[in-house]
Amino acid sequence: MDLKGKNRPKSFEVAATRTCNYLISIAGNKLLGDYSRSDALKFREWLIDRGLTGSSVTQNFSYLKAVFNLAVSEYALDITNSFVGVYHDREAGVIRRQPIPMEDIKRV
């Protein structure tokens, strides 16, 4: 995490660590190569069942993929990242906020 989060805010490390802990609680503490597509799908369903929006599910998978890819790159591992290409509805639960009308802004 020190390498990946070097020029990022502390919140990156906190969120990435939290996401990894979520995965471990769902699929167990395994070697990277032992995580399967089934584990990735269980993780996706767990996130959705917790009520996360599509964008939050995307963010959690992004953290996992980043951590996984860094380990693969750093240690020249010959394993497949089971978390790549897992489909989910990115728009699920996302509320598009409308801009404040200019008339309201002028009144303030």
CSV table of C-alpha atoms in Angstrom, one decimal, residues 8-64:
chain,number,residue,atom,x,y,z
A,8,ARG,CA,-2.6,9.9,-2.6
A,9,PRO,CA,-4.5,11.1,0.4
A,10,LYS,CA,-4.7,8.9,3.6
A,11,SER,CA,-8.3,8.1,2.6
A,12,PHE,CA,-7.0,6.0,-0.3
A,13,GLU,CA,-5.2,3.6,2.1
A,14,VAL,CA,-8.0,3.5,4.5
A,15,ALA,CA,-10.6,2.7,1.8
A,16,ALA,CA,-8.3,0.1,0.1
A,17,THR,CA,-7.6,-1.6,3.4
A,18,ARG,CA,-11.3,-1.6,4.3
A,19,THR,CA,-12.2,-3.2,0.9
A,20,CYS,CA,-9.5,-5.9,1.3
A,21,ASN,CA,-10.9,-6.6,4.8
A,22,TYR,CA,-14.4,-6.9,3.3
A,23,LEU,CA,-13.2,-9.4,0.8
A,24,ILE,CA,-11.4,-11.4,3.5
A,25,SER,CA,-14.6,-11.5,5.6
A,26,ILE,CA,-16.6,-12.8,2.6
A,27,ALA,CA,-14.1,-15.2,0.9
A,28,GLY,CA,-11.4,-15.9,3.5
A,29,ASN,CA,-7.8,-14.9,3.8
A,30,LYS,CA,-6.3,-16.6,0.8
A,31,LEU,CA,-3.2,-16.3,-1.4
A,32,LEU,CA,-4.0,-14.0,-4.3
A,33,GLY,CA,-3.9,-16.8,-6.8
A,34,ASP,CA,-6.5,-18.7,-4.8
A,35,TYR,CA,-9.2,-16.1,-5.2
A,36,SER,CA,-11.6,-17.3,-7.8
A,37,ARG,CA,-14.3,-15.8,-10.0
A,38,SER,CA,-16.8,-17.3,-7.6
A,39,ASP,CA,-15.2,-15.3,-4.8
A,40,ALA,CA,-15.4,-12.1,-6.9
A,41,LEU,CA,-19.1,-12.7,-7.7
A,42,LYS,CA,-19.9,-13.4,-4.0
A,43,PHE,CA,-18.1,-10.2,-3.1
A,44,ARG,CA,-20.2,-8.2,-5.7
A,45,GLU,CA,-23.4,-9.7,-4.3
A,46,TRP,CA,-22.4,-8.9,-0.8
A,47,LEU,CA,-21.7,-5.3,-1.7
A,48,ILE,CA,-25.1,-5.0,-3.5
A,49,ASP,CA,-26.9,-6.7,-0.6
A,50,ARG,CA,-25.4,-4.1,1.8
A,51,GLY,CA,-27.2,-1.4,-0.3
A,52,LEU,CA,-24.1,0.1,-2.0
A,53,THR,CA,-24.8,2.1,-5.1
A,54,GLY,CA,-23.4,1.0,-8.4
A,55,SER,CA,-20.7,3.7,-8.2
A,56,SER,CA,-19.6,2.4,-4.7
A,57,VAL,CA,-19.4,-1.1,-6.0
A,58,THR,CA,-17.2,0.1,-8.8
A,59,GLN,CA,-15.0,1.9,-6.4
A,60,ASN,CA,-14.6,-1.2,-4.2
A,61,PHE,CA,-13.7,-3.3,-7.2
A,62,SER,CA,-11.2,-0.6,-8.3
A,63,TYR,CA,-9.4,-0.8,-5.0
A,64,LEU,CA,-9.2,-4.6,-5.2
